[in-house]
Every structure is written in C-alpha cells, then in structure tokens.
Amino acid sequence: MNFVYLRLVLTALMWAGMFHVGQYAVAHMSPLSAAAWRFGLAALIFLPLVAWREGWSFDGLRRNALVLTVMAVVGVFGFNMGLFYGLQATSAVNGALIVGVNPALTAVLAAFINRRLPSAAQVVGLVLGLIGVVVVVSHGSWAMLASLHVASGDALVLLGALCWAIYTVLPQRFVKGLSSVQVAASTVTGGAVLMVAFASVATTDLVQWPSWPMLAAIGFMGIFGSVLAYLWWNDGIKVVGPTQAAIFMNFVPLFATLIGVLRGQHVGGAQWLGAALVVGGVLVSALWKKKVELPNVVPQGAASQQLCKA
C-alpha cells in the first residue's frame, strides 16, 4: 500500500515537472510540433504496451469509436493546445496553479453528466478553486479584475483544464467494455495522429530533428509525463479508489511552485494565496464527503447487537 502511495506522489511530481519542461519545449519548438512529438512518442510506447499487457479489444474500440474520438479531439488535442500555447504567454507556476482547479471542476461536470446535483463539498471546493484561479490570473490586482483583463496565456491554460475535465468525465457514462489503459492508449494515439496531421500543415519544424536538450524534454514528456504517469495513476485508483487518489492531485500545483522556486523563479504572494485556495478547494471536495460518510458506517459488532435486540 505504501508503495502505491509513493507512486501516486511521484505521478504528481512528474505532472508538475511537465509544466516546466513544456515551457522549455515551446521556447525552442512550436507548441503544435512539441505536442506532436510528445504524443507521437507516447503512442509508439502505448500501442505495443497494451498489446503485451492485456491485448487490444478491437470490438470494444469499435463500439466506443464515437466517444473515443471526442475524447481524443477534446481531451488530448484540445487540452494540449491550450496548455502548450498557454505556456508561451504565462509561467509554468501559473499554469500548474490554474490546472489545479481541475479536480473540483471535474466533480461538478461528473455530477451534471450523471444527472445528480453536486454535493455541498463539491460546490464549496469548486468555489474555492475558482477564487484561487481568479487570484492567480489577476495577480491579486483588484484593478485588473475590475477591468476583466486576463492574460491570454492564463485563459488558454484554463480552457485546457476544461477540456481535460471533459475528457475525464466522459468515460464514466459513455465508455463501455474497455479498460482505462485501453481508453488512454486509444485516445492518446488518436490525439497524436491529429497533432501530427495539423503540425505537418501548420508548422515547419515538425520534420526537423530536435536538439539533444529538446529530445530529452520530449522523452520526459512522452515517457514520464504521458505513459508512466498515466499507468501509475490508474493502478493507484484500482488499489485505493478514485477519491483517495484524487487527493494526490493537490501535490501538482505545490510541486510546480517548489520547482519554480528551485529554478529561481519569483513566486508572488498572489500565487501562494491562489495555490492555498486551489489546494484547499480540492481537499474540501475530497475529504468533506469522506468525513460526512464515516458516521453512517456501523461497526459489524454493533450491527449484530442491533439485530439481536430487534
């Protein structure tokens, strides 16, 4: 169990590192080409990995073709376009903090798709997270907030977070008969094909062999930030459950901020406050429900005594 928790923490660390590595990548390569290289590598690893690990369910892929296509377009292509283009105009720390609202946003979307009202914990968590995002994108400036001026990079990252939330909730209701690993591999592959197709038309650097530092960045994004992190995340969910695993998402903005400090980046008070609000919102949405449900659990001995008295 402790090993599973360690892998979930390392997954959050890899995703936090993605923001800094991604910012480096888009400074030396067009965002579309960087994303195409990243997911092209991930797809080349995922395809044989799934075949070796559990075998492809082609009948399941055919039945779920429509929703998998939507997930590839929105969640893989849309999310990464928002992220990579956003990182051209905002800091890696800001990007990670904004994406930190994703768990609460995902919870509300999941409640909507499942036709159930969100719980009080989910509403409070979302509100805290959104306030944190507002603090980050406004840099704590009431004047900027009053003028409704939000940096284009922050807005693109927030749009990407919405795309990822949509990607996350769609399988809950619309994907049937496929494992989470096959869903990931098929959507990553579809997104990679889409990115390569667009990059081959819209950019000139897709076919240029990257420098060695860029190859290292692509390798980290493709292997650690895409394949390994996703496998560890899904394995963790199987062991500890999605609610418990979601708590580890709180480490992503914190790790990204700490990495930024180690790199010598200035982290202002507004960013620290935004980080606290975003993490607090996710903790509320994850832990409040658990706290409320615990009193309803009747110990086995007590239940037996109640039955005997009856």
JSON list of C-alpha atoms in Angstrom, two decimals, residues 101-267:
[
{"chain": "A", "resi": 101, "resn": "VAL", "atom": "CA", "xyz": [-8.84, 23.69, -10.18]},
{"chain": "A", "resi": 102, "resn": "ASN", "atom": "CA", "xyz": [-9.44, 20.70, -12.45]},
{"chain": "A", "resi": 103, "resn": "PRO", "atom": "CA", "xyz": [-10.46, 18.13, -9.79]},
{"chain": "A", "resi": 104, "resn": "ALA", "atom": "CA", "xyz": [-13.29, 20.30, -8.44]},
{"chain": "A", "resi": 105, "resn": "LEU", "atom": "CA", "xyz": [-14.35, 21.20, -11.98]},
{"chain": "A", "resi": 106, "resn": "THR", "atom": "CA", "xyz": [-14.33, 17.52, -12.91]},
{"chain": "A", "resi": 107, "resn": "ALA", "atom": "CA", "xyz": [-16.51, 16.68, -9.91]},
{"chain": "A", "resi": 108, "resn": "VAL", "atom": "CA", "xyz": [-19.17, 19.17, -10.96]},
{"chain": "A", "resi": 109, "resn": "LEU", "atom": "CA", "xyz": [-19.13, 18.02, -14.60]},
{"chain": "A", "resi": 110, "resn": "ALA", "atom": "CA", "xyz": [-19.39, 14.41, -13.46]},
{"chain": "A", "resi": 111, "resn": "ALA", "atom": "CA", "xyz": [-22.42, 15.27, -11.33]},
{"chain": "A", "resi": 112, "resn": "PHE", "atom": "CA", "xyz": [-24.01, 17.02, -14.32]},
{"chain": "A", "resi": 113, "resn": "ILE", "atom": "CA", "xyz": [-23.40, 14.15, -16.74]},
{"chain": "A", "resi": 114, "resn": "ASN", "atom": "CA", "xyz": [-24.67, 11.62, -14.21]},
{"chain": "A", "resi": 115, "resn": "ARG", "atom": "CA", "xyz": [-27.78, 13.83, -13.68]},
{"chain": "A", "resi": 116, "resn": "ARG", "atom": "CA", "xyz": [-27.12, 14.29, -9.99]},
{"chain": "A", "resi": 117, "resn": "LEU", "atom": "CA", "xyz": [-26.76, 17.60, -8.21]},
{"chain": "A", "resi": 118, "resn": "PRO", "atom": "CA", "xyz": [-23.23, 18.22, -6.91]},
{"chain": "A", "resi": 119, "resn": "SER", "atom": "CA", "xyz": [-22.73, 17.76, -3.19]},
{"chain": "A", "resi": 120, "resn": "ALA", "atom": "CA", "xyz": [-22.14, 20.68, -0.86]},
{"chain": "A", "resi": 121, "resn": "ALA", "atom": "CA", "xyz": [-18.48, 19.63, -0.64]},
{"chain": "A", "resi": 122, "resn": "GLN", "atom": "CA", "xyz": [-18.12, 19.75, -4.42]},
{"chain": "A", "resi": 123, "resn": "VAL", "atom": "CA", "xyz": [-19.74, 23.19, -4.61]},
{"chain": "A", "resi": 124, "resn": "VAL", "atom": "CA", "xyz": [-17.53, 24.62, -1.86]},
{"chain": "A", "resi": 125, "resn": "GLY", "atom": "CA", "xyz": [-14.44, 23.03, -3.40]},
{"chain": "A", "resi": 126, "resn": "LEU", "atom": "CA", "xyz": [-15.26, 24.46, -6.82]},
{"chain": "A", "resi": 127, "resn": "VAL", "atom": "CA", "xyz": [-15.88, 27.95, -5.43]},
{"chain": "A", "resi": 128, "resn": "LEU", "atom": "CA", "xyz": [-12.59, 27.94, -3.51]},
{"chain": "A", "resi": 129, "resn": "GLY", "atom": "CA", "xyz": [-10.75, 26.66, -6.56]},
{"chain": "A", "resi": 130, "resn": "LEU", "atom": "CA", "xyz": [-12.28, 29.26, -8.87]},
{"chain": "A", "resi": 131, "resn": "ILE", "atom": "CA", "xyz": [-11.41, 32.03, -6.40]},
{"chain": "A", "resi": 132, "resn": "GLY", "atom": "CA", "xyz": [-7.86, 30.73, -6.37]},
{"chain": "A", "resi": 133, "resn": "VAL", "atom": "CA", "xyz": [-7.74, 30.82, -10.18]},
{"chain": "A", "resi": 134, "resn": "VAL", "atom": "CA", "xyz": [-9.07, 34.40, -10.17]},
{"chain": "A", "resi": 135, "resn": "VAL", "atom": "CA", "xyz": [-6.36, 35.42, -7.69]},
{"chain": "A", "resi": 136, "resn": "VAL", "atom": "CA", "xyz": [-3.67, 33.82, -9.85]},
{"chain": "A", "resi": 137, "resn": "VAL", "atom": "CA", "xyz": [-4.77, 35.21, -13.22]},
{"chain": "A", "resi": 138, "resn": "SER", "atom": "CA", "xyz": [-5.41, 38.70, -11.79]},
{"chain": "A", "resi": 139, "resn": "HIS", "atom": "CA", "xyz": [-2.07, 38.63, -9.93]},
{"chain": "A", "resi": 140, "resn": "GLY", "atom": "CA", "xyz": [-4.00, 39.81, -6.89]},
{"chain": "A", "resi": 141, "resn": "SER", "atom": "CA", "xyz": [-4.84, 43.09, -8.58]},
{"chain": "A", "resi": 142, "resn": "TRP", "atom": "CA", "xyz": [-8.36, 44.41, -8.00]},
{"chain": "A", "resi": 143, "resn": "ALA", "atom": "CA", "xyz": [-7.81, 46.87, -10.82]},
{"chain": "A", "resi": 144, "resn": "MET", "atom": "CA", "xyz": [-7.01, 44.07, -13.26]},
{"chain": "A", "resi": 145, "resn": "LEU", "atom": "CA", "xyz": [-10.00, 42.09, -12.03]},
{"chain": "A", "resi": 146, "resn": "ALA", "atom": "CA", "xyz": [-12.31, 45.12, -12.36]},
{"chain": "A", "resi": 147, "resn": "SER", "atom": "CA", "xyz": [-11.16, 45.67, -15.93]},
{"chain": "A", "resi": 148, "resn": "LEU", "atom": "CA", "xyz": [-11.76, 41.94, -16.65]},
{"chain": "A", "resi": 149, "resn": "HIS", "atom": "CA", "xyz": [-8.30, 41.68, -18.18]},
{"chain": "A", "resi": 150, "resn": "VAL", "atom": "CA", "xyz": [-6.95, 38.15, -18.09]},
{"chain": "A", "resi": 151, "resn": "ALA", "atom": "CA", "xyz": [-3.67, 37.26, -19.75]},
{"chain": "A", "resi": 152, "resn": "SER", "atom": "CA", "xyz": [-4.15, 35.22, -22.90]},
{"chain": "A", "resi": 153, "resn": "GLY", "atom": "CA", "xyz": [-1.80, 32.51, -21.63]},
{"chain": "A", "resi": 154, "resn": "ASP", "atom": "CA", "xyz": [-3.79, 32.05, -18.41]},
{"chain": "A", "resi": 155, "resn": "ALA", "atom": "CA", "xyz": [-7.06, 31.91, -20.38]},
{"chain": "A", "resi": 156, "resn": "LEU", "atom": "CA", "xyz": [-5.69, 29.23, -22.73]},
{"chain": "A", "resi": 157, "resn": "VAL", "atom": "CA", "xyz": [-4.49, 27.08, -19.82]},
{"chain": "A", "resi": 158, "resn": "LEU", "atom": "CA", "xyz": [-7.89, 27.43, -18.14]},
{"chain": "A", "resi": 159, "resn": "LEU", "atom": "CA", "xyz": [-9.57, 26.38, -21.39]},
{"chain": "A", "resi": 160, "resn": "GLY", "atom": "CA", "xyz": [-7.23, 23.40, -21.50]},
{"chain": "A", "resi": 161, "resn": "ALA", "atom": "CA", "xyz": [-8.24, 22.48, -17.94]},
{"chain": "A", "resi": 162, "resn": "LEU", "atom": "CA", "xyz": [-11.88, 22.48, -19.01]},
{"chain": "A", "resi": 163, "resn": "CYS", "atom": "CA", "xyz": [-11.00, 20.18, -21.93]},
{"chain": "A", "resi": 164, "resn": "TRP", "atom": "CA", "xyz": [-9.25, 17.79, -19.54]},
{"chain": "A", "resi": 165, "resn": "ALA", "atom": "CA", "xyz": [-12.24, 17.78, -17.19]},
{"chain": "A", "resi": 166, "resn": "ILE", "atom": "CA", "xyz": [-14.50, 16.82, -20.12]},
{"chain": "A", "resi": 167, "resn": "TYR", "atom": "CA", "xyz": [-12.04, 14.08, -21.09]},
{"chain": "A", "resi": 168, "resn": "THR", "atom": "CA", "xyz": [-12.07, 12.74, -17.54]},
{"chain": "A", "resi": 169, "resn": "VAL", "atom": "CA", "xyz": [-15.85, 12.53, -17.05]},
{"chain": "A", "resi": 170, "resn": "LEU", "atom": "CA", "xyz": [-16.90, 11.13, -20.44]},
{"chain": "A", "resi": 171, "resn": "PRO", "atom": "CA", "xyz": [-15.79, 7.52, -19.78]},
{"chain": "A", "resi": 172, "resn": "GLN", "atom": "CA", "xyz": [-17.90, 7.33, -16.60]},
{"chain": "A", "resi": 173, "resn": "ARG", "atom": "CA", "xyz": [-21.11, 7.14, -18.59]},
{"chain": "A", "resi": 174, "resn": "PHE", "atom": "CA", "xyz": [-20.32, 6.64, -22.26]},
{"chain": "A", "resi": 175, "resn": "VAL", "atom": "CA", "xyz": [-17.40, 4.18, -22.48]},
{"chain": "A", "resi": 176, "resn": "LYS", "atom": "CA", "xyz": [-18.42, 0.54, -22.09]},
{"chain": "A", "resi": 177, "resn": "GLY", "atom": "CA", "xyz": [-16.33, -2.62, -22.08]},
{"chain": "A", "resi": 178, "resn": "LEU", "atom": "CA", "xyz": [-12.85, -1.05, -22.28]},
{"chain": "A", "resi": 179, "resn": "SER", "atom": "CA", "xyz": [-10.16, -0.87, -19.62]},
{"chain": "A", "resi": 180, "resn": "SER", "atom": "CA", "xyz": [-8.83, 2.51, -18.58]},
{"chain": "A", "resi": 181, "resn": "VAL", "atom": "CA", "xyz": [-5.45, 1.69, -20.10]},
{"chain": "A", "resi": 182, "resn": "GLN", "atom": "CA", "xyz": [-7.01, 0.93, -23.49]},
{"chain": "A", "resi": 183, "resn": "VAL", "atom": "CA", "xyz": [-9.03, 4.16, -23.30]},
{"chain": "A", "resi": 184, "resn": "ALA", "atom": "CA", "xyz": [-5.85, 6.10, -22.59]},
{"chain": "A", "resi": 185, "resn": "ALA", "atom": "CA", "xyz": [-3.84, 4.39, -25.31]},
{"chain": "A", "resi": 186, "resn": "SER", "atom": "CA", "xyz": [-6.51, 4.78, -27.98]},
{"chain": "A", "resi": 187, "resn": "THR", "atom": "CA", "xyz": [-7.22, 8.44, -27.20]},
{"chain": "A", "resi": 188, "resn": "VAL", "atom": "CA", "xyz": [-3.52, 9.29, -26.95]},
{"chain": "A", "resi": 189, "resn": "THR", "atom": "CA", "xyz": [-2.94, 7.63, -30.30]},
{"chain": "A", "resi": 190, "resn": "GLY", "atom": "CA", "xyz": [-5.89, 9.46, -31.86]},
{"chain": "A", "resi": 191, "resn": "GLY", "atom": "CA", "xyz": [-4.68, 12.76, -30.43]},
{"chain": "A", "resi": 192, "resn": "ALA", "atom": "CA", "xyz": [-1.16, 12.07, -31.70]},
{"chain": "A", "resi": 193, "resn": "VAL", "atom": "CA", "xyz": [-2.44, 11.44, -35.23]},
{"chain": "A", "resi": 194, "resn": "LEU", "atom": "CA", "xyz": [-4.44, 14.68, -35.08]},
{"chain": "A", "resi": 195, "resn": "MET", "atom": "CA", "xyz": [-1.48, 16.70, -33.82]},
{"chain": "A", "resi": 196, "resn": "VAL", "atom": "CA", "xyz": [0.94, 15.29, -36.38]},
{"chain": "A", "resi": 197, "resn": "ALA", "atom": "CA", "xyz": [-1.55, 15.99, -39.18]},
{"chain": "A", "resi": 198, "resn": "PHE", "atom": "CA", "xyz": [-2.08, 19.61, -38.07]},
{"chain": "A", "resi": 199, "resn": "ALA", "atom": "CA", "xyz": [1.62, 20.20, -37.36]},
{"chain": "A", "resi": 200, "resn": "SER", "atom": "CA", "xyz": [2.65, 18.90, -40.79]},
{"chain": "A", "resi": 201, "resn": "VAL", "atom": "CA", "xyz": [0.49, 21.61, -42.38]},
{"chain": "A", "resi": 202, "resn": "ALA", "atom": "CA", "xyz": [0.74, 24.49, -39.91]},
{"chain": "A", "resi": 203, "resn": "THR", "atom": "CA", "xyz": [4.39, 24.30, -38.84]},
{"chain": "A", "resi": 204, "resn": "THR", "atom": "CA", "xyz": [7.79, 23.95, -40.45]},
{"chain": "A", "resi": 205, "resn": "ASP", "atom": "CA", "xyz": [9.75, 22.42, -37.57]},
{"chain": "A", "resi": 206, "resn": "LEU", "atom": "CA", "xyz": [7.88, 19.12, -37.17]},
{"chain": "A", "resi": 207, "resn": "VAL", "atom": "CA", "xyz": [10.26, 17.28, -39.51]},
{"chain": "A", "resi": 208, "resn": "GLN", "atom": "CA", "xyz": [13.37, 18.98, -38.15]},
{"chain": "A", "resi": 209, "resn": "TRP", "atom": "CA", "xyz": [15.39, 16.74, -35.87]},
{"chain": "A", "resi": 210, "resn": "PRO", "atom": "CA", "xyz": [15.34, 18.35, -32.40]},
{"chain": "A", "resi": 211, "resn": "SER", "atom": "CA", "xyz": [18.48, 19.22, -30.48]},
{"chain": "A", "resi": 212, "resn": "TRP", "atom": "CA", "xyz": [19.65, 16.87, -27.76]},
{"chain": "A", "resi": 213, "resn": "PRO", "atom": "CA", "xyz": [18.18, 19.01, -24.95]},
{"chain": "A", "resi": 214, "resn": "MET", "atom": "CA", "xyz": [14.86, 19.07, -26.82]},
{"chain": "A", "resi": 215, "resn": "LEU", "atom": "CA", "xyz": [14.98, 15.30, -27.31]},
{"chain": "A", "resi": 216, "resn": "ALA", "atom": "CA", "xyz": [15.48, 14.95, -23.55]},
{"chain": "A", "resi": 217, "resn": "ALA", "atom": "CA", "xyz": [12.46, 17.21, -22.93]},
{"chain": "A", "resi": 218, "resn": "ILE", "atom": "CA", "xyz": [10.34, 15.23, -25.40]},
{"chain": "A", "resi": 219, "resn": "GLY", "atom": "CA", "xyz": [11.48, 11.99, -23.80]},
{"chain": "A", "resi": 220, "resn": "PHE", "atom": "CA", "xyz": [10.45, 13.21, -20.35]},
{"chain": "A", "resi": 221, "resn": "MET", "atom": "CA", "xyz": [7.06, 14.45, -21.59]},
{"chain": "A", "resi": 222, "resn": "GLY", "atom": "CA", "xyz": [6.33, 11.31, -23.61]},
{"chain": "A", "resi": 223, "resn": "ILE", "atom": "CA", "xyz": [7.64, 8.62, -21.26]},
{"chain": "A", "resi": 224, "resn": "PHE", "atom": "CA", "xyz": [7.21, 10.06, -17.78]},
{"chain": "A", "resi": 225, "resn": "GLY", "atom": "CA", "xyz": [4.55, 12.74, -18.26]},
{"chain": "A", "resi": 226, "resn": "SER", "atom": "CA", "xyz": [2.30, 10.65, -20.51]},
{"chain": "A", "resi": 227, "resn": "VAL", "atom": "CA", "xyz": [2.85, 6.88, -20.32]},
{"chain": "A", "resi": 228, "resn": "LEU", "atom": "CA", "xyz": [4.34, 6.11, -16.90]},
{"chain": "A", "resi": 229, "resn": "ALA", "atom": "CA", "xyz": [2.34, 8.72, -15.00]},
{"chain": "A", "resi": 230, "resn": "TYR", "atom": "CA", "xyz": [-0.92, 7.55, -16.51]},
{"chain": "A", "resi": 231, "resn": "LEU", "atom": "CA", "xyz": [-0.23, 3.87, -15.78]},
{"chain": "A", "resi": 232, "resn": "TRP", "atom": "CA", "xyz": [0.75, 4.59, -12.17]},
{"chain": "A", "resi": 233, "resn": "TRP", "atom": "CA", "xyz": [-2.29, 6.84, -11.73]},
{"chain": "A", "resi": 234, "resn": "ASN", "atom": "CA", "xyz": [-4.71, 4.16, -12.94]},
{"chain": "A", "resi": 235, "resn": "ASP", "atom": "CA", "xyz": [-3.00, 1.43, -10.94]},
{"chain": "A", "resi": 236, "resn": "GLY", "atom": "CA", "xyz": [-3.32, 3.64, -7.86]},
{"chain": "A", "resi": 237, "resn": "ILE", "atom": "CA", "xyz": [-7.03, 4.18, -8.48]},
{"chain": "A", "resi": 238, "resn": "LYS", "atom": "CA", "xyz": [-7.54, 0.40, -8.60]},
{"chain": "A", "resi": 239, "resn": "VAL", "atom": "CA", "xyz": [-5.90, -0.03, -5.17]},
{"chain": "A", "resi": 240, "resn": "VAL", "atom": "CA", "xyz": [-7.02, 2.99, -3.13]},
{"chain": "A", "resi": 241, "resn": "GLY", "atom": "CA", "xyz": [-10.04, 4.20, -5.12]},
{"chain": "A", "resi": 242, "resn": "PRO", "atom": "CA", "xyz": [-10.59, 7.39, -7.11]},
{"chain": "A", "resi": 243, "resn": "THR", "atom": "CA", "xyz": [-11.47, 9.64, -4.15]},
{"chain": "A", "resi": 244, "resn": "GLN", "atom": "CA", "xyz": [-8.33, 8.80, -2.22]},
{"chain": "A", "resi": 245, "resn": "ALA", "atom": "CA", "xyz": [-6.18, 9.00, -5.35]},
{"chain": "A", "resi": 246, "resn": "ALA", "atom": "CA", "xyz": [-7.62, 12.41, -6.27]},
{"chain": "A", "resi": 247, "resn": "ILE", "atom": "CA", "xyz": [-6.14, 13.88, -3.09]},
{"chain": "A", "resi": 248, "resn": "PHE", "atom": "CA", "xyz": [-2.69, 13.40, -4.61]},
{"chain": "A", "resi": 249, "resn": "MET", "atom": "CA", "xyz": [-3.60, 15.84, -7.39]},
{"chain": "A", "resi": 250, "resn": "ASN", "atom": "CA", "xyz": [-3.16, 18.53, -4.74]},
{"chain": "A", "resi": 251, "resn": "PHE", "atom": "CA", "xyz": [0.59, 17.97, -4.95]},
{"chain": "A", "resi": 252, "resn": "VAL", "atom": "CA", "xyz": [0.76, 19.06, -8.61]},
{"chain": "A", "resi": 253, "resn": "PRO", "atom": "CA", "xyz": [0.48, 22.85, -8.08]},
{"chain": "A", "resi": 254, "resn": "LEU", "atom": "CA", "xyz": [2.58, 22.64, -4.93]},
{"chain": "A", "resi": 255, "resn": "PHE", "atom": "CA", "xyz": [5.36, 20.68, -6.64]},
{"chain": "A", "resi": 256, "resn": "ALA", "atom": "CA", "xyz": [5.24, 23.00, -9.65]},
{"chain": "A", "resi": 257, "resn": "THR", "atom": "CA", "xyz": [5.59, 26.02, -7.37]},
{"chain": "A", "resi": 258, "resn": "LEU", "atom": "CA", "xyz": [8.50, 24.45, -5.49]},
{"chain": "A", "resi": 259, "resn": "ILE", "atom": "CA", "xyz": [10.23, 23.52, -8.75]},
{"chain": "A", "resi": 260, "resn": "GLY", "atom": "CA", "xyz": [9.79, 27.13, -9.84]},
{"chain": "A", "resi": 261, "resn": "VAL", "atom": "CA", "xyz": [11.42, 28.32, -6.61]},
{"chain": "A", "resi": 262, "resn": "LEU", "atom": "CA", "xyz": [14.35, 25.93, -7.17]},
{"chain": "A", "resi": 263, "resn": "ARG", "atom": "CA", "xyz": [14.73, 27.32, -10.69]},
{"chain": "A", "resi": 264, "resn": "GLY", "atom": "CA", "xyz": [14.96, 30.81, -9.26]},
{"chain": "A", "resi": 265, "resn": "GLN", "atom": "CA", "xyz": [11.53, 31.98, -10.43]},
{"chain": "A", "resi": 266, "resn": "HIS", "atom": "CA", "xyz": [9.77, 34.63, -8.40]},
{"chain": "A", "resi": 267, "resn": "VAL", "atom": "CA", "xyz": [6.61, 33.38, -6.73]}
]
